[in-house]
Coordinates of C-alpha atoms and ligand atoms in Angstrom, one line a residue:
M16 CA 19.6 -8.2 -19.8
R17 CA 17.2 -5.8 -18.3
V18 CA 14.6 -4.2 -20.5
R19 CA 13.9 -0.5 -19.8
V20 CA 10.2 0.0 -19.2
A21 CA 8.1 3.2 -18.9
I22 CA 4.5 3.4 -17.7
N23 CA 2.3 6.1 -19.2
G24 CA -0.8 6.6 -17.0
F25 CA -0.4 5.8 -13.3
G26 CA -3.9 5.0 -12.2
T27 CA -5.6 1.7 -11.3
I28 CA -3.8 -0.4 -13.8
G29 CA -0.6 1.7 -14.2
K30 CA 0.4 1.7 -10.5
R31 CA -0.1 -2.0 -10.2
V32 CA 1.9 -2.7 -13.4
A33 CA 4.7 -0.3 -12.2
D34 CA 4.9 -2.3 -8.9
A35 CA 5.0 -5.6 -10.8
V36 CA 7.7 -4.3 -13.2
A37 CA 9.8 -3.2 -10.2
L38 CA 9.8 -6.8 -8.9
Q39 CA 11.2 -8.3 -12.1
D40 CA 14.9 -9.0 -12.4
D41 CA 14.8 -8.7 -16.2
M42 CA 13.1 -5.3 -16.2
E43 CA 14.1 -1.8 -15.1
L44 CA 11.3 0.8 -14.4
V45 CA 12.6 4.0 -16.0
G46 CA 9.7 6.0 -14.8
V47 CA 5.9 6.6 -14.7
S48 CA 4.0 9.4 -16.2
K49 CA 0.9 11.3 -15.0
T50 CA -1.1 14.3 -16.2
R51 CA -2.6 15.5 -12.9
P52 CA -0.8 16.3 -9.6
N53 CA -2.9 14.1 -7.3
H54 CA -2.4 11.5 -4.5
E55 CA -1.3 8.9 -7.1
A56 CA 1.5 11.3 -8.3
L57 CA 2.5 11.6 -4.6
L58 CA 2.5 7.8 -4.3
A59 CA 4.9 7.5 -7.3
V60 CA 7.3 10.0 -5.7
R61 CA 7.0 8.2 -2.3
K62 CA 7.8 4.9 -3.9
G63 CA 10.9 6.4 -5.6
Y64 CA 9.5 6.0 -9.1
P65 CA 10.8 8.8 -11.3
L66 CA 7.8 10.9 -12.3
Y67 CA 7.5 12.4 -15.7
V68 CA 4.7 14.7 -16.9
P69 CA 3.7 16.4 -20.2
E70 CA 5.8 19.5 -20.9
D71 CA 2.9 21.9 -20.4
R72 CA 2.1 20.3 -16.9
V73 CA 5.5 20.7 -15.3
E74 CA 4.5 24.0 -13.7
A75 CA 1.2 22.6 -12.3
F76 CA 3.1 19.7 -10.6
E77 CA 5.7 22.0 -9.2
A78 CA 3.0 24.4 -7.9
A79 CA 1.5 21.5 -6.1
G80 CA 4.9 20.8 -4.5
I81 CA 5.5 17.6 -6.5
K82 CA 9.0 17.3 -7.9
V83 CA 9.1 15.8 -11.4
A84 CA 12.1 14.0 -13.1
G85 CA 11.3 15.4 -16.5
T86 CA 8.8 15.4 -19.4
L87 CA 6.9 12.5 -20.9
E88 CA 9.2 12.8 -23.9
D89 CA 12.3 12.5 -21.7
M90 CA 10.8 9.3 -20.2
L91 CA 10.1 7.8 -23.6
G92 CA 13.7 8.7 -24.7
Q93 CA 15.0 6.3 -22.1
A94 CA 12.6 3.4 -22.6
E95 CA 12.6 0.4 -24.8
V96 CA 9.0 -0.6 -24.0
V97 CA 6.1 1.6 -22.9
V98 CA 3.1 0.3 -21.0
D99 CA 0.2 2.6 -21.9
A100 CA -2.3 2.6 -19.0
T101 CA -4.1 5.8 -19.9
P102 CA -7.9 5.8 -19.9
G103 CA -9.6 3.9 -22.7
G104 CA -9.1 5.5 -26.2
I105 CA -6.3 7.8 -25.0
G106 CA -3.6 5.3 -25.8
A107 CA -4.3 5.4 -29.5
K108 CA -3.6 9.2 -29.4
Y109 CA -0.2 8.6 -27.9
K110 CA 0.7 5.9 -30.4
P111 CA 2.4 8.3 -33.0
L112 CA 4.5 9.7 -30.1
Y113 CA 5.6 6.2 -29.1
E114 CA 6.4 5.3 -32.7
R115 CA 8.5 8.5 -33.0
H116 CA 10.5 7.4 -30.0
G117 CA 11.0 3.9 -31.4
V118 CA 9.6 2.3 -28.2
K119 CA 7.6 -1.0 -28.3
Q120 CA 4.1 -0.7 -26.9
V121 CA 1.8 -2.6 -24.5
F122 CA -1.7 -1.2 -24.6
Q123 CA -4.8 -2.0 -22.4
G124 CA -8.2 -3.4 -23.1
G125 CA -9.9 0.0 -23.2
E126 CA -8.3 0.6 -26.6
K127 CA -9.7 -0.6 -29.9
A128 CA -8.1 -3.8 -31.1
H129 CA -6.5 -2.2 -34.1
V130 CA -4.3 0.0 -31.8
A131 CA -1.8 -2.9 -31.7
E132 CA -0.5 -5.6 -33.9
L133 CA -2.0 -8.3 -31.7
S134 CA -4.6 -8.7 -28.9
F135 CA -2.9 -10.7 -26.2
N136 CA -3.4 -13.3 -23.5
T137 CA -0.4 -15.3 -22.3
M138 CA -2.3 -18.6 -22.1
C139 CA -3.7 -18.3 -25.6
N140 CA -1.1 -16.6 -27.9
Y141 CA 2.2 -15.9 -26.2
E142 CA 4.3 -17.4 -29.0
D143 CA 2.6 -15.3 -31.6
A144 CA 3.3 -12.1 -29.5
L145 CA 7.1 -12.7 -29.5
G146 CA 9.1 -9.7 -30.9
R147 CA 5.9 -7.8 -32.0
R148 CA 6.1 -3.9 -32.0
S149 CA 2.8 -3.6 -30.1
L150 CA 0.4 -5.7 -28.1
R151 CA -3.0 -5.0 -26.5
V152 CA -3.6 -6.8 -23.2
V153 CA -7.3 -7.4 -23.4
S154 CA -9.8 -6.1 -20.7
C155 CA -10.3 -7.7 -17.3
N156 CA -13.5 -9.6 -18.3
T157 CA -11.9 -10.8 -21.6
T158 CA -8.8 -11.9 -19.7
G159 CA -10.9 -13.9 -17.3
L160 CA -12.8 -15.6 -20.1
L161 CA -9.6 -16.3 -22.1
R162 CA -7.8 -17.9 -19.2
I163 CA -10.4 -20.5 -18.6
I164 CA -11.2 -21.1 -22.3
C165 CA -7.6 -21.6 -23.3
S166 CA -6.8 -23.8 -20.3
L167 CA -9.8 -26.0 -21.0
H168 CA -9.2 -25.9 -24.8
R169 CA -5.7 -27.2 -24.4
A170 CA -6.8 -30.2 -22.3
L171 CA -10.3 -31.1 -23.6
G172 CA -11.1 -28.9 -26.6
V173 CA -13.7 -26.1 -26.5
K174 CA -16.3 -25.6 -29.3
A175 CA -18.6 -22.9 -28.1
V176 CA -19.1 -20.5 -25.1
R177 CA -22.2 -18.6 -23.9
A178 CA -21.6 -16.3 -21.0
I179 CA -23.4 -13.8 -18.8
I180 CA -21.2 -11.2 -17.3
V181 CA -22.3 -9.4 -14.1
R182 CA -20.1 -6.3 -14.1
R183 CA -19.0 -4.2 -11.1
G184 CA -20.5 -0.7 -11.5
A185 CA -17.3 1.2 -10.7
D186 CA -13.8 0.7 -9.3
P187 CA -13.5 1.4 -5.5
K188 CA -11.8 4.8 -6.1
E189 CA -14.4 6.1 -8.5
N190 CA -17.1 8.4 -7.1
K191 CA -18.9 9.5 -10.3
R192 CA -19.9 6.1 -11.8
G193 CA -22.8 3.8 -11.0
P194 CA -25.3 2.3 -10.9
I195 CA -26.1 3.0 -7.2
N196 CA -29.4 1.2 -7.0
S197 CA -30.2 -0.6 -10.2
I198 CA -29.3 -3.5 -12.4
V199 CA -28.5 -2.0 -15.8
L200 CA -28.5 -4.0 -19.1
N201 CA -25.0 -3.2 -20.3
P202 CA -25.7 -3.0 -23.2
P203 CA -29.4 -3.8 -23.7
K204 CA -28.6 -5.1 -27.2
L205 CA -27.3 -8.7 -27.5
P206 CA -24.7 -9.9 -27.7
S207 CA -22.4 -7.7 -25.6
H208 CA -19.0 -6.7 -27.0
H209 CA -17.1 -9.1 -24.7
G210 CA -17.5 -12.1 -27.0
E211 CA -16.2 -10.1 -29.9
D212 CA -13.3 -9.1 -27.8
V213 CA -12.5 -12.8 -27.0
K214 CA -12.5 -13.4 -30.8
T215 CA -9.7 -10.8 -31.3
V216 CA -7.6 -13.5 -29.7
L217 CA -9.5 -16.7 -30.7
P218 CA -11.2 -15.8 -34.0
W219 CA -12.4 -19.4 -34.5
L220 CA -14.4 -19.6 -31.3
D221 CA -18.3 -19.6 -31.4
I222 CA -18.9 -17.3 -28.4
M223 CA -21.8 -15.0 -27.4
T224 CA -22.0 -12.9 -24.3
A225 CA -24.5 -10.7 -22.4
A226 CA -23.7 -8.3 -19.6
V227 CA -25.4 -6.4 -16.8
A228 CA -23.8 -3.8 -14.5
V229 CA -24.6 -3.9 -10.8
P230 CA -24.0 -1.7 -7.7
T231 CA -20.7 -3.1 -6.4
T232 CA -17.1 -2.1 -6.7
L233 CA -15.4 -5.4 -5.7
M234 CA -15.3 -7.8 -8.6
H235 CA -17.1 -9.1 -11.7
V236 CA -18.9 -12.5 -11.7
H237 CA -19.4 -14.6 -14.9
F238 CA -21.8 -17.5 -15.5
L239 CA -20.4 -19.7 -18.2
N240 CA -21.9 -22.4 -20.4
I241 CA -19.1 -24.1 -22.4
R242 CA -19.6 -26.8 -25.0
L243 CA -16.6 -29.0 -25.0
S244 CA -15.3 -31.1 -27.9
K245 CA -16.1 -34.3 -26.1
P246 CA -18.0 -35.4 -22.9
A247 CA -16.0 -34.9 -19.6
S248 CA -16.5 -35.5 -15.9
K249 CA -16.5 -32.9 -13.1
E250 CA -13.3 -34.6 -11.8
Q251 CA -11.6 -34.1 -15.2
I252 CA -12.6 -30.4 -15.3
L253 CA -11.4 -29.8 -11.7
S254 CA -8.1 -31.5 -12.4
V255 CA -7.5 -29.3 -15.4
L256 CA -8.4 -26.2 -13.4
E257 CA -6.3 -27.3 -10.4
E258 CA -3.2 -27.5 -12.6
A259 CA -3.9 -24.3 -14.7
P260 CA -1.8 -21.2 -13.9
R261 CA -3.6 -18.1 -12.7
I262 CA -6.8 -20.0 -11.8
V263 CA -7.8 -20.8 -8.3
L264 CA -10.7 -22.9 -7.1
A265 CA -12.9 -21.6 -4.3
S266 CA -15.3 -23.8 -2.4
S267 CA -18.5 -22.7 -0.8
S268 CA -19.0 -26.0 1.0
K269 CA -15.5 -26.4 2.3
A270 CA -14.2 -22.8 2.7
G271 CA -17.5 -21.0 3.0
I272 CA -16.8 -18.7 0.1
Q273 CA -19.9 -17.9 -1.9
S274 CA -19.5 -14.2 -2.7
T275 CA -17.1 -11.6 -3.9
A276 CA -17.2 -10.0 -0.4
E277 CA -15.7 -13.2 1.0
L278 CA -13.1 -13.4 -1.7
V279 CA -12.0 -9.8 -1.0
E280 CA -11.9 -10.5 2.7
Y281 CA -9.7 -13.6 1.9
A282 CA -7.3 -11.5 -0.1
R283 CA -7.2 -8.9 2.8
D284 CA -6.5 -11.7 5.3
L285 CA -3.6 -13.0 3.1
G286 CA -2.1 -9.5 3.3
R287 CA -2.3 -9.0 -0.5
P288 CA -1.3 -5.5 -1.5
R289 CA -4.5 -3.4 -2.2
Y290 CA -6.4 -6.8 -1.6
D291 CA -5.5 -7.7 -5.1
L292 CA -6.6 -11.1 -6.5
P293 CA -5.0 -11.4 -9.9
E294 CA -6.0 -15.1 -10.1
L295 CA -9.3 -16.0 -11.9
V296 CA -11.5 -17.6 -9.2
V297 CA -13.7 -20.5 -10.2
W298 CA -16.4 -21.8 -7.8
E299 CA -15.8 -25.6 -7.5
D300 CA -19.4 -26.1 -6.2
S301 CA -20.8 -24.5 -9.4
V302 CA -18.8 -26.8 -11.8
T303 CA -21.6 -28.9 -13.4
V304 CA -21.2 -31.2 -16.4
S305 CA -23.8 -32.8 -18.5
G306 CA -22.3 -34.8 -21.4
N307 CA -20.1 -32.2 -23.2
E308 CA -21.8 -29.2 -21.6
L309 CA -20.0 -27.5 -18.7
M310 CA -21.5 -24.7 -16.5
L311 CA -19.8 -22.7 -13.8
F312 CA -19.5 -19.4 -12.0
Q313 CA -16.2 -17.5 -11.9
A314 CA -15.0 -14.2 -10.4
V315 CA -12.7 -11.5 -11.8
H316 CA -10.9 -8.9 -9.7
Q317 CA -11.0 -6.2 -12.3
E318 CA -8.2 -4.0 -10.8
S319 CA -5.5 -6.6 -10.8
I320 CA -6.3 -9.6 -13.2
V321 CA -4.5 -8.0 -16.2
V322 CA -1.2 -7.3 -14.3
P323 CA 0.5 -10.6 -14.8
E324 CA -0.4 -10.5 -18.5
N325 CA 1.1 -7.0 -18.8
I326 CA 4.4 -8.4 -17.4
D327 CA 4.4 -11.3 -19.9
A328 CA 3.5 -8.9 -22.7
I329 CA 6.6 -6.8 -21.9
R330 CA 8.7 -10.0 -21.9
A331 CA 7.1 -11.1 -25.3
V332 CA 7.7 -7.8 -27.2
A333 CA 11.3 -7.5 -25.8
K334 CA 11.9 -11.2 -26.6
L335 CA 13.2 -11.9 -23.1
E336 CA 11.7 -15.3 -22.9
S337 CA 10.3 -17.5 -25.7
D338 CA 8.7 -20.2 -23.5
P339 CA 5.2 -19.2 -22.2
S340 CA 5.4 -21.5 -19.3
K341 CA 8.7 -19.9 -18.1
T342 CA 7.4 -16.4 -18.2
I343 CA 4.2 -17.5 -16.4
E344 CA 6.4 -19.2 -13.7
K345 CA 8.6 -16.2 -13.3
T346 CA 5.8 -13.6 -13.2
D347 CA 3.6 -15.6 -10.9
K348 CA 6.5 -16.3 -8.5
T349 CA 7.4 -12.7 -8.2
L350 CA 3.8 -11.6 -7.8
G351 CA 3.0 -14.4 -5.3
L352 CA 0.1 -15.9 -7.4
K353 CA -1.5 -19.1 -6.3
R354 CA -2.8 -22.0 -8.2
G355 CA -5.0 -24.9 -7.1
W356 CA -7.3 -24.4 -4.2
L357 CA -8.0 -21.2 -2.1
N358 CA -7.3 -22.3 1.4
Ligands
NAD451 P1 -7.5 5.2 -14.4 O1 -8.4 6.3 -14.7 O2 -7.5 4.6 -13.0 O3 -6.0 5.6 -14.7 C1 -5.6 6.3 -15.9 C2 -4.4 7.1 -15.6 O4 -4.0 7.8 -16.8 C3 -4.5 8.2 -14.5 O5 -3.3 8.2 -13.8 C4 -4.7 9.5 -15.2 O6 -4.2 10.6 -14.5 C5 -3.9 9.3 -16.5 N1 -4.3 10.0 -17.6 C6 -5.5 10.5 -17.9 N2 -5.5 11.2 -19.0 C7 -4.3 11.1 -19.5 C8 -3.6 11.5 -20.7 N3 -4.3 12.2 -21.6 N4 -2.3 11.2 -20.8 C9 -1.6 10.5 -19.9 N5 -2.2 10.0 -18.8 C10 -3.5 10.3 -18.6 O7 -7.8 4.1 -15.5 P2 -7.5 2.5 -15.4 O8 -8.7 1.9 -14.8 O9 -6.2 2.3 -14.9 O10 -7.6 2.1 -16.9 C11 -6.5 2.2 -17.8 C12 -6.7 1.3 -19.0 O11 -6.8 -0.1 -18.4 C13 -8.0 1.5 -19.8 O12 -7.8 1.1 -21.1 C14 -9.0 0.5 -19.1 O13 -10.0 0.1 -20.0 C15 -8.0 -0.7 -18.9 N6 -8.5 -1.6 -17.8 C16 -9.1 -1.1 -16.7 C17 -9.5 -2.0 -15.7 C18 -10.2 -1.5 -14.5 O14 -11.1 -2.3 -14.0 N7 -9.9 -0.4 -13.9 C19 -9.3 -3.4 -15.9 C20 -8.7 -3.8 -17.0 C21 -8.3 -2.9 -18.0

């Protein structure tokens, strides 16, 4: 059975999810939708993705020489699941339209948690997501935090997390965001919202986060301090992380990787599309354990980390696969994700 999937919003996240859907043998991409006739709309046409637009925008697209397949409503009429990848807060406005068309919904982390029945991360709550009408794939930073917390929790137990998040100032394509030459407390008030967002998936967790935004577009970096349920050794932590899906270990001493610039270069050398690195990267050298206290650095490629979780979310709402390890295996194989060591 192939589930019919539509993507509303074909920007940073939407175009990556569309490419990932097109690679799945249990999904059919019925189309993508955009509001503005720009280079991303041209890309959709070039890739052969049927392009749908709001009814009042058809003329604008045609005036720009971009042929459209129909209206947004036409697209929703053919879909069983819609992935909403519109800018934060816009998805909630579309929800009544999605409901009218009887399509299941996968929203992104820029939406408030109540937009969907459940905030989602494959490693943490896949079984709970099965057959739901709507899910919200949490943001890039929250996805990075949840991947490591749930992997460690399953193996060793996690009691509390304190994290400092160093956020990229903008995505590479953005030319109106910053900072350009500053480190901005983001927000100045503590804690930052990221911990609360983790709790939308793990309400029992004692977590507090702080964040600053810096002048880079490549990736986010997190410093984590995790209190485990019992004392562990560095070797135990590394063996859990080596086995964990969607987490890779980078080494400064062995591979000479100690920055996001080198990670991005590595992804470019691998020939990854758009230099994407959907895996969470943990620096092995930074993994430090004292009794039951664990500290480490990790990096998050904000543009791509949520893509595998979007694919799993589609599988969960459509009940295509009930076993989380099987959807992880299928998604990761089709997307070429690594686990273990970056080398
Ligand atoms: P984006 O601006 O790159 O893309 C948004 C797309 O939606 C564009 O194609 C735009 O033309 C279209 N759009 C704008 N207004 C629309 C409307 N009213 N109706 C339909 N389409 C509209 O945004 P993005 O970075 O892909 O973010 C999408 C969602 O993903 C947000 O919730 C965001 O918080 C979340 N997210 C973003 C990142 C990231 O780093 N970029 C990471 C994780 C999650």
